[in-house]
GROMACS .gro file of C-alpha atoms in nm:
model
  447
    1MET     CA    1  28.397  14.695   7.014
    2ASP     CA    2  28.625  14.632   6.702
    3LYS     CA    3  28.333  14.633   6.432
    4LYS     CA    4  28.621  14.622   6.135
    5GLY     CA    5  28.772  14.313   6.273
    6TYR     CA    6  28.457  14.139   6.294
    7ILE     CA    7  28.304  14.182   5.982
    8SER     CA    8  28.695  14.124   5.800
    9ARG     CA    9  28.667  13.781   6.020
   10ILE     CA   10  28.339  13.668   5.903
   11ARG     CA   11  28.398  13.799   5.528
   12GLU     CA   12  28.712  13.568   5.558
   13ASP     CA   13  28.510  13.249   5.697
   14LEU     CA   14  28.248  13.335   5.460
   15ARG     CA   15  28.519  13.283   5.145
   16ASN     CA   16  28.651  12.947   5.287
   17ALA     CA   17  28.290  12.862   5.315
   18HIS     CA   18  28.280  12.810   5.707
   19LYS     CA   19  27.974  12.759   5.848
   20HIS     CA   20  27.861  12.892   6.174
   21SER     CA   21  27.577  12.863   6.403
   22LYS     CA   22  27.394  13.111   6.586
   23THR     CA   23  27.561  13.030   6.893
   24THR     CA   24  27.941  13.000   6.699
   25ILE     CA   25  27.884  13.334   6.498
   26GLU     CA   26  27.783  13.520   6.865
   27LYS     CA   27  28.076  13.390   6.992
   28ILE     CA   28  28.302  13.520   6.764
   29ALA     CA   29  28.124  13.862   6.796
   30LYS     CA   30  28.162  13.865   7.169
   31VAL     CA   31  28.537  13.850   7.134
   32PHE     CA   32  28.554  14.133   6.936
   33GLY     CA   33  28.333  14.355   7.211
   34ILE     CA   34  27.994  14.232   7.052
   35THR     CA   35  27.716  14.102   7.231
   36ASN     CA   36  27.395  14.293   7.128
   37LYS     CA   37  27.250  14.005   6.938
   38ASN     CA   38  27.101  14.290   6.680
   39LEU     CA   39  27.438  14.393   6.626
   40VAL     CA   40  27.571  14.076   6.542
   41LYS     CA   41  27.286  14.033   6.282
   42GLU     CA   42  27.347  14.346   6.121
   43TYR     CA   43  27.721  14.305   6.081
   44THR     CA   44  27.699  13.948   5.966
   45GLU     CA   45  27.490  14.083   5.708
   46LEU     CA   46  27.711  14.367   5.599
   47ALA     CA   47  27.964  14.112   5.554
   48ILE     CA   48  27.746  13.887   5.353
   49VAL     CA   49  27.649  14.221   5.122
   50LEU     CA   50  28.055  14.366   5.095
   51ASN     CA   51  28.168  13.972   5.012
   52ALA     CA   52  27.843  13.928   4.756
   53ARG     CA   53  27.902  14.290   4.592
   54GLU     CA   54  28.265  14.201   4.533
   55ILE     CA   55  28.124  13.874   4.371
   56ALA     CA   56  27.921  14.072   4.171
   57HIS     CA   57  28.142  14.286   3.977
   58ASP     CA   58  28.451  14.032   3.954
   59ALA     CA   59  28.552  14.128   3.589
   60SER     CA   60  28.674  13.779   3.550
   61LEU     CA   61  28.330  13.611   3.577
   62ASN     CA   62  28.019  13.645   3.368
   63THR     CA   63  27.662  13.699   3.481
   64TYR     CA   64  27.620  13.336   3.570
   65GLU     CA   65  27.931  13.223   3.687
   66LYS     CA   66  27.892  13.553   3.939
   67TYR     CA   67  27.507  13.409   3.994
   68LEU     CA   68  27.670  13.049   4.113
   69ALA     CA   69  27.926  13.190   4.320
   70ILE     CA   70  27.624  13.439   4.524
   71VAL     CA   71  27.440  13.128   4.542
   72ALA     CA   72  27.750  12.916   4.711
   73LEU     CA   73  27.812  13.218   4.942
   74TYR     CA   74  27.434  13.192   5.026
   75GLN     CA   75  27.461  12.838   5.110
   76SER     CA   76  27.784  12.903   5.346
   77GLN     CA   77  27.601  13.206   5.570
   78VAL     CA   78  27.487  13.127   5.900
   79ASN     CA   79  27.073  13.165   5.914
   80LEU     CA   80  27.032  13.526   5.986
   81SER     CA   81  26.749  13.416   6.283
   82MET     CA   82  26.846  13.629   6.542
   83ARG     CA   83  26.518  13.847   6.618
   84THR     CA   84  26.489  14.173   6.838
   85SER     CA   85  26.145  14.324   6.931
   86MET     CA   86  26.292  14.625   6.702
   87SER     CA   87  26.353  14.380   6.380
   88VAL     CA   88  25.994  14.182   6.433
   89LEU     CA   89  25.837  14.555   6.480
   90MET     CA   90  25.954  14.719   6.175
   91GLN     CA   91  25.970  14.349   6.013
   92GLN     CA   92  26.333  14.381   5.892
   93TYR     CA   93  26.376  14.070   5.647
   94SER     CA   94  26.656  14.112   5.390
   95THR     CA   95  26.635  14.001   5.025
   96PRO     CA   96  26.860  13.695   4.991
   97ALA     CA   97  27.219  13.760   4.811
   98PRO     CA   98  27.114  13.535   4.481
   99ILE     CA   99  26.782  13.721   4.452
  100SER     CA  100  26.934  14.033   4.516
  101PHE     CA  101  27.149  13.998   4.246
  102LEU     CA  102  26.905  13.908   3.998
  103ALA     CA  103  26.689  14.185   4.085
  104SER     CA  104  26.954  14.411   4.078
  105SER     CA  105  27.106  14.259   3.738
  106TYR     CA  106  26.768  14.280   3.603
  107VAL     CA  107  26.719  14.651   3.667
  108ARG     CA  108  27.087  14.771   3.545
  109ASN     CA  109  27.095  15.001   3.284
  110PRO     CA  110  27.344  14.970   2.974
  111LYS     CA  111  27.391  15.397   2.982
  112GLN     CA  112  27.704  15.439   3.215
  113GLU     CA  113  27.502  15.788   3.348
  114ALA     CA  114  27.220  15.529   3.462
  115LEU     CA  115  27.096  15.604   3.843
  116TYR     CA  116  26.982  15.364   4.059
  117LEU     CA  117  26.710  15.412   4.395
  118GLU     CA  118  26.657  15.174   4.677
  119PRO     CA  119  26.421  15.341   4.919
  120SER     CA  120  26.414  15.080   5.160
  121ALA     CA  121  26.783  14.995   5.186
  122GLY     CA  122  26.865  14.805   5.497
  123ASN     CA  123  27.223  14.690   5.474
  124GLY     CA  124  27.242  14.750   5.062
  125LEU     CA  125  27.174  14.375   4.987
  126LEU     CA  126  26.958  14.465   4.728
  127THR     CA  127  27.206  14.692   4.520
  128ILE     CA  128  27.476  14.466   4.480
  129ALA     CA  129  27.458  14.417   4.105
  130LEU     CA  130  27.464  14.809   4.073
  131PRO     CA  131  27.702  15.074   4.108
  132TYR     CA  132  27.792  15.211   4.396
  133ARG     CA  133  27.829  15.577   4.264
  134LYS     CA  134  27.495  15.568   4.074
  135THR     CA  135  27.307  15.425   4.361
  136PHE     CA  136  27.113  15.641   4.607
  137VAL     CA  137  26.946  15.412   4.938
  138ASN     CA  138  26.724  15.529   5.169
  139GLU     CA  139  26.699  15.347   5.516
  140LEU     CA  140  26.523  15.483   5.829
  141ASP     CA  141  26.711  15.228   6.104
  142ASP     CA  142  26.955  15.388   6.250
  143ILE     CA  143  27.232  15.073   6.212
  144ARG     CA  144  27.177  15.009   5.894
  145LEU     CA  145  27.206  15.374   5.778
  146GLU     CA  146  27.572  15.382   5.957
  147ASN     CA  147  27.621  15.106   5.725
  148LEU     CA  148  27.515  15.232   5.443
  149LYS     CA  149  27.703  15.574   5.490
  150GLU     CA  150  27.984  15.323   5.517
  151GLN     CA  151  27.981  15.229   5.176
  152PRO     CA  152  28.024  15.480   4.863
  153PHE     CA  153  27.699  15.502   4.780
  154ALA     CA  154  27.595  15.819   4.572
  155LYS     CA  155  27.383  15.926   4.828
  156VAL     CA  156  27.249  15.779   5.165
  157SER     CA  157  26.945  15.934   5.326
  158SER     CA  158  26.658  15.862   5.547
  159TRP     CA  159  26.339  16.003   5.410
  160ASP     CA  160  25.989  15.878   5.482
  161ALA     CA  161  25.960  15.568   5.237
  162LEU     CA  162  25.581  15.674   5.186
  163LYS     CA  163  25.684  16.003   5.070
  164PRO     CA  164  25.950  16.027   4.838
  165PRO     CA  165  26.124  16.358   4.741
  166PHE     CA  166  25.988  16.574   4.471
  167ALA     CA  167  26.294  16.556   4.290
  168TYR     CA  168  26.310  16.212   4.267
  169ASN     CA  169  25.980  16.193   4.064
  170LYS     CA  170  26.104  16.004   3.742
  171LYS     CA  171  26.450  16.047   3.788
  172PHE     CA  172  26.577  15.688   3.768
  173GLU     CA  173  26.688  15.435   3.541
  174GLY     CA  174  26.667  15.139   3.798
  175VAL     CA  175  26.413  15.114   4.134
  176LEU     CA  176  26.460  14.821   4.397
  177THR     CA  177  26.248  14.744   4.664
  178ASN     CA  178  26.149  14.483   4.945
  179PRO     CA  179  25.940  14.717   5.186
  180PRO     CA  180  25.856  14.604   5.472
  181PHE     CA  181  25.527  14.464   5.548
  182GLY     CA  182  25.210  14.618   5.731
  183THR     CA  183  24.870  14.723   5.771
  184LEU     CA  184  24.826  15.155   5.729
  185SER     CA  185  24.678  15.309   5.955
  186GLU     CA  186  24.441  15.525   5.703
  187ALA     CA  187  24.404  15.440   5.339
  188ILE     CA  188  24.596  15.601   5.072
  189LEU     CA  189  24.441  15.699   4.733
  190PHE     CA  190  24.687  15.629   4.395
  191GLY     CA  191  24.437  15.783   4.192
  192LYS     CA  192  24.100  15.595   4.222
  193PHE     CA  193  24.271  15.279   4.355
  194LYS     CA  194  24.262  15.279   4.743
  195ILE     CA  195  24.575  15.108   4.917
  196LYS     CA  196  24.550  14.927   5.268
  197ARG     CA  197  24.891  14.780   5.296
  198LEU     CA  198  25.239  14.950   5.371
  199GLU     CA  199  25.415  14.738   5.152
  200HIS     CA  200  25.189  14.825   4.838
  201ALA     CA  201  25.206  15.184   4.919
  202MET     CA  202  25.586  15.170   4.964
  203ALA     CA  203  25.602  14.972   4.604
  204LEU     CA  204  25.404  15.224   4.441
  205ASN     CA  205  25.545  15.502   4.591
  206ALA     CA  206  25.907  15.374   4.454
  207LEU     CA  207  25.795  15.298   4.104
  208ARG     CA  208  25.682  15.694   4.101
  209CYS     CA  209  26.025  15.743   4.074
  210MET     CA  210  26.145  15.538   3.782
  211ARG     CA  211  26.173  15.675   3.447
  212ASP     CA  212  25.903  15.596   3.197
  213ASP     CA  213  26.151  15.368   3.026
  214GLY     CA  214  26.330  15.252   3.334
  215LYS     CA  215  26.260  14.891   3.523
  216ALA     CA  216  26.207  14.813   3.863
  217ALA     CA  217  26.201  14.464   4.101
  218ILE     CA  218  26.013  14.473   4.406
  219ILE     CA  219  25.962  14.209   4.636
  220ILE     CA  220  25.651  14.141   4.829
  221GLY     CA  221  25.540  13.859   5.076
  222GLY     CA  222  25.282  13.575   4.948
  223HIS     CA  223  25.201  13.428   4.682
  224THR     CA  224  24.884  13.547   4.433
  225SER     CA  225  24.563  13.351   4.541
  226TRP     CA  226  24.306  13.316   4.288
  227ASP     CA  227  23.955  13.299   4.316
  228LYS     CA  228  23.673  13.032   4.127
  229HIS     CA  229  23.694  13.262   3.803
  230GLY     CA  230  24.070  13.253   3.788
  231ARG     CA  231  24.067  13.602   3.915
  232VAL     CA  232  24.329  13.738   4.147
  233SER     CA  233  24.102  13.691   4.462
  234ALA     CA  234  23.950  14.001   4.627
  235GLY     CA  235  24.068  14.212   4.836
  236ASN     CA  236  24.441  14.455   4.937
  237ASN     CA  237  24.632  14.250   4.658
  238ARG     CA  238  24.368  14.244   4.394
  239ILE     CA  239  24.368  14.629   4.409
  240PHE     CA  240  24.787  14.633   4.415
  241LEU     CA  241  24.801  14.441   4.124
  242ASN     CA  242  24.528  14.576   3.931
  243TYR     CA  243  24.736  14.946   3.968
  244LEU     CA  244  25.045  14.761   3.850
  245TYR     CA  245  24.903  14.609   3.551
  246HIS     CA  246  24.731  14.904   3.448
  247PHE     CA  247  24.954  15.191   3.450
  248TYR     CA  248  25.308  14.963   3.408
  249ASN     CA  249  25.430  14.644   3.171
  250VAL     CA  250  25.448  14.422   3.432
  251GLU     CA  251  25.721  14.156   3.273
  252ASP     CA  252  25.681  13.847   3.489
  253ILE     CA  253  25.536  13.795   3.884
  254ILE     CA  254  25.750  13.513   4.027
  255PRO     CA  255  25.638  13.350   4.345
  256ILE     CA  256  25.916  13.223   4.541
  257ASN     CA  257  25.935  12.910   4.773
  258GLY     CA  258  26.061  13.080   5.105
  259LYS     CA  259  26.151  12.776   5.287
  260ARG     CA  260  26.412  12.665   4.996
  261LEU     CA  261  26.517  12.996   4.877
  262TYR     CA  262  26.466  13.245   5.165
  263SER     CA  263  26.503  13.052   5.500
  264ARG     CA  264  26.883  13.141   5.562
  265GLN     CA  265  26.791  13.543   5.586
  266GLY     CA  266  26.609  13.459   5.875
  267THR     CA  267  26.261  13.413   5.714
  268SER     CA  268  26.084  13.096   5.529
  269PHE     CA  269  25.761  13.355   5.394
  270ASN     CA  270  25.718  13.287   5.052
  271THR     CA  271  25.769  13.612   4.864
  272ARG     CA  272  25.730  13.690   4.515
  273LEU     CA  273  25.955  13.911   4.259
  274ILE     CA  274  25.766  14.150   4.040
  275LEU     CA  275  25.917  14.223   3.772
  276VAL     CA  276  25.837  14.566   3.598
  277ASP     CA  277  25.934  14.676   3.221
  278GLY     CA  278  25.897  15.021   3.234
  279ALA     CA  279  25.577  15.248   3.251
  280LYS     CA  280  25.219  15.186   2.942
  281LEU     CA  281  25.270  15.468   2.719
  282LYS     CA  282  24.889  15.486   2.756
  283PRO     CA  283  24.733  15.337   3.086
  284GLY     CA  284  24.458  15.084   3.092
  285GLY     CA  285  24.396  14.710   3.166
  286ALA     CA  286  24.376  14.504   3.471
  287VAL     CA  287  24.576  14.199   3.610
  288PRO     CA  288  24.520  13.912   3.374
  289LEU     CA  289  24.325  13.557   3.470
  290LYS     CA  290  24.511  13.272   3.639
  291ASN     CA  291  24.785  13.117   3.396
  292GLU     CA  292  24.999  12.839   3.453
  293LEU     CA  293  25.359  13.046   3.427
  294HIS     CA  294  25.196  13.298   3.719
  295ASN     CA  295  25.094  12.988   3.914
  296THR     CA  296  25.475  12.820   3.883
  297ILE     CA  297  25.640  12.853   4.214
  298VAL     CA  298  26.014  12.883   4.185
  299ASN     CA  299  26.185  12.606   4.436
  300SER     CA  300  26.503  12.623   4.327
  301HIS     CA  301  26.814  12.868   4.234
  302GLU     CA  302  26.869  12.702   3.899
  303GLU     CA  303  26.456  12.795   3.841
  304LEU     CA  304  26.479  13.134   3.970
  305TRP     CA  305  26.772  13.191   3.728
  306LYS     CA  306  26.592  13.026   3.434
  307ARG     CA  307  26.291  13.264   3.507
  308VAL     CA  308  26.456  13.632   3.533
  309LYS     CA  309  26.590  13.521   3.204
  310LEU     CA  310  26.900  13.740   3.237
  311GLN     CA  311  27.054  13.625   2.958
  312LYS     CA  312  26.894  13.647   2.559
  313SER     CA  313  26.763  13.289   2.456
  314SER     CA  314  27.037  13.226   2.229
  315GLN     CA  315  27.265  13.274   2.507
  316ALA     CA  316  27.096  13.075   2.757
  317SER     CA  317  27.028  12.757   2.482
  318LYS     CA  318  27.418  12.748   2.468
  319ILE     CA  319  27.498  12.748   2.829
  320ASN     CA  320  27.217  12.539   2.958
  321LYS     CA  321  27.411  12.199   2.970
  322LYS     CA  322  27.673  12.370   3.077
  323SER     CA  323  27.527  12.547   3.397
  324ILE     CA  324  27.363  12.250   3.526
  325VAL     CA  325  27.732  12.099   3.546
  326LEU     CA  326  27.855  12.388   3.704
  327VAL     CA  327  27.582  12.416   3.965
  328LYS     CA  328  27.662  12.018   4.119
  329ILE     CA  329  28.066  12.119   4.074
  330LYS     CA  330  27.973  12.440   4.296
  331ALA     CA  331  27.749  12.274   4.523
  332ILE     CA  332  28.019  11.943   4.551
  333ARG     CA  333  28.282  12.216   4.630
  334ILE     CA  334  28.111  12.418   4.857
  335LYS     CA  335  28.046  12.049   5.080
  336GLN     CA  336  28.328  11.958   5.047
  337LYS     CA  337  28.531  12.278   5.191
  338GLN     CA  338  28.291  12.195   5.505
  339LEU     CA  339  28.373  11.865   5.525
  340ASN     CA  340  28.728  11.936   5.540
  341GLN     CA  341  28.691  12.194   5.789
  342LEU     CA  342  28.589  11.931   6.046
  343LEU     CA  343  28.935  11.838   6.028
  344GLU     CA  344  29.064  12.173   6.114
  345PRO     CA  345  29.195  12.284   6.475
  346GLN     CA  346  28.981  12.613   6.422
  347SER     CA  347  28.649  12.396   6.356
  348TYR     CA  348  28.656  12.155   6.678
  349GLU     CA  349  28.526  12.479   6.862
  350VAL     CA  350  28.206  12.484   6.606
  351LEU     CA  351  28.123  12.157   6.643
  352HIS     CA  352  28.137  12.125   7.043
  353PHE     CA  353  27.925  12.421   7.022
  354ASP     CA  354  27.685  12.254   6.782
  355VAL     CA  355  27.658  11.940   7.017
  356LEU     CA  356  27.580  12.171   7.318
  357THR     CA  357  27.292  12.378   7.114
  358HIS     CA  358  27.141  12.041   7.018
  359LEU     CA  359  27.160  11.893   7.381
  360ASN     CA  360  26.961  12.223   7.537
  361SER     CA  361  26.713  12.194   7.261
  362LEU     CA  362  26.607  11.816   7.371
  363LYS     CA  363  26.312  11.780   7.572
  364GLY     CA  364  26.338  11.749   7.951
  365VAL     CA  365  26.751  11.814   7.937
  366TYR     CA  366  26.868  12.057   8.212
  367ASP     CA  367  27.143  12.137   8.402
  368VAL     CA  368  27.367  12.095   8.096
  369LYS     CA  369  27.775  12.121   8.153
  370ASN     CA  370  28.068  12.170   7.920
  371GLN     CA  371  28.374  12.226   7.899
  372PHE     CA  372  28.601  12.255   7.546
  373GLU     CA  373  28.982  12.215   7.595
  374ASN     CA  374  29.229  12.345   7.327
  375PRO     CA  375  29.428  12.154   7.395
  376ASN     CA  376  29.451  11.980   7.696
  377LYS     CA  377  29.757  11.857   7.908
  378TYR     CA  378  29.790  11.585   7.616
  379GLY     CA  379  29.751  11.806   7.350
  380ASP     CA  380  29.386  11.682   7.236
  381VAL     CA  381  29.122  11.913   7.172
  382VAL     CA  382  28.857  11.777   7.408
  383SER     CA  383  28.494  11.853   7.479
  384HIS     CA  384  28.382  11.694   7.808
  385PHE     CA  385  27.990  11.705   7.812
  386SER     CA  386  27.728  11.631   8.181
  387LEU     CA  387  27.376  11.677   8.186
  388LYS     CA  388  27.037  11.554   8.392
  389TYR     CA  389  26.695  11.403   8.207
  390ALA     CA  390  26.410  11.255   8.240
  391ARG     CA  391  26.351  11.442   8.584
  392GLU     CA  392  26.080  11.286   8.806
  393ASP     CA  393  26.107  11.516   9.091
  394GLN     CA  394  26.430  11.676   9.280
  395TRP     CA  395  26.608  11.319   9.383
  396ASN     CA  396  26.511  11.135   9.082
  397PHE     CA  397  26.601  11.191   8.747
  398GLU     CA  398  26.887  11.018   8.516
  399THR     CA  399  27.275  11.161   8.415
  400ALA     CA  400  27.494  11.153   8.114
  401ARG     CA  401  27.817  11.193   8.042
  402PHE     CA  402  28.061  11.194   7.764
  403VAL     CA  403  28.417  11.310   7.621
  404ILE     CA  404  28.501  11.404   7.259
  405THR     CA  405  28.824  11.391   7.149
  406TRP     CA  406  28.791  11.558   6.811
  407ASN     CA  407  29.182  11.529   6.653
  408ASN     CA  408  29.144  11.186   6.734
  409LYS     CA  409  28.795  11.142   6.636
  410SER     CA  410  28.674  10.964   6.902
  411ILE     CA  411  28.386  10.970   7.206
  412PHE     CA  412  28.445  10.814   7.530
  413ILE     CA  413  28.103  10.717   7.715
  414PRO     CA  414  28.055  10.568   8.045
  415GLU     CA  415  28.016  10.153   8.030
  416THR     CA  416  28.013  10.196   7.657
  417GLY     CA  417  28.381  10.261   7.617
  418GLN     CA  418  28.591  10.473   7.350
  419ARG     CA  419  28.432  10.425   7.010
  420SER     CA  420  28.531  10.572   6.673
  421LEU     CA  421  28.356  10.873   6.464
  422PRO     CA  422  28.311  10.890   6.098
  423ASP     CA  423  28.523  11.197   5.869
  424THR     CA  424  28.162  11.274   5.783
  425ASP     CA  425  27.800  11.325   5.955
  426ILE     CA  426  27.960  11.316   6.254
  427LEU     CA  427  27.682  11.521   6.464
  428ASN     CA  428  27.401  11.235   6.381
  429HIS     CA  429  27.683  10.970   6.465
  430ILE     CA  430  27.748  11.124   6.835
  431PHE     CA  431  27.380  11.105   6.854
  432HIS     CA  432  27.354  10.781   6.759
  433LEU     CA  433  27.578  10.652   6.993
  434LEU     CA  434  27.422  10.855   7.263
  435GLN     CA  435  27.090  10.687   7.222
  436GLU     CA  436  27.168  10.369   7.219
  437ARG     CA  437  27.363  10.423   7.543
  438TYR     CA  438  27.096  10.689   7.714
  439PRO     CA  439  26.755  10.564   7.512
  440ARG     CA  440  26.577  10.808   7.705
  441LEU     CA  441  26.799  11.084   7.613
  442LEU     CA  442  26.659  11.141   7.290
  443LYS     CA  443  26.260  11.021   7.317
  444PRO     CA  444  25.973  11.199   7.433
  445HIS     CA  445  25.924  11.100   7.850
  446SER     CA  446  25.683  11.135   8.085
  447LYS     CA  447  25.759  11.369   8.391
   0.00000   0.00000   0.00000
């Protein structure tokens, strides 16, 4: 197994905005001797971590330019939807790189000697804006722990995040955590507050490691709900938030649209980013009543940037118009790179597997056969497909066949003949032509 070779290949593809599907990423991994799907997912995420960290520490970029570049990285990464029984059991959903960058930038302290802690670090995504040599990370999963040890963190450990070392009490200027969610077998008392949720207990234990004048960024699942009186709905969430507001200066709780800002990380669950600016000198108070800010869901990366407010107000106003232009330029460049790749030989196999994946997802389709030739005996890059569908019994079914010549941008369908394919939106055009020839193939049908 060539782990380093695989990670190097994926990092290069990410730099070139070369998009992959789950199928193509697993095929590449197989070339490097990696067949375990969980390893594929974790090593792919490590490649994303390393590229994101490289951008986050690029001295030639300002904070906003770094953020844009990391958003571009996120948009070009494969959807990390590969799930195993272990990852489901441990609820391992890492934080997307753009959110990670903002969270770690928020807690970063101007003092060079400042220390940072991530007690449920995964592969290190949430720490990308922090200096390696000043960051302590902790993880229980063996694969992720190995990945952390390959990075030059100040300390890599594997203790129970519900029981941080006593020496860590109020030690760190910055604390970050995106704990796994779940229900505790027994409630844990934090003073008079009875905490029943795993993620709440882990977050509060992480906060105990923060200096009183430190900062913390916490990510937890779900959006806050309120009752008819404008109070946080009764239950575990109210108890957790009451504790936070009683002992800490909660700067903001940002509800994030999971489908729009989290889905490429393998889940579309809604989440909240909680920003804490130190402990209260004198504990007191409770979670405030519903207000417009805390009820405003962030639906885009630009909205999230403005909400976290890393720039001072005077600086933010200066870059506001420029920022909109930069976002559009970045988006156009990424899209153009991805479209240009349709003309590159190494991308044809990606398209081949995209077609194959779509065919296998169609209702009633079975016995799909495929062959990819690069090149064939005539020097062309060709995909052959055949399949059966609309089965009534073992003797009665329909068949479909077609051949795509990628370098000539054409498709041959029996009884239809050779048809040209466009430079853009090529897959949709392929299936539009197939529907013309095989109308029952892409429509629901009775057995």
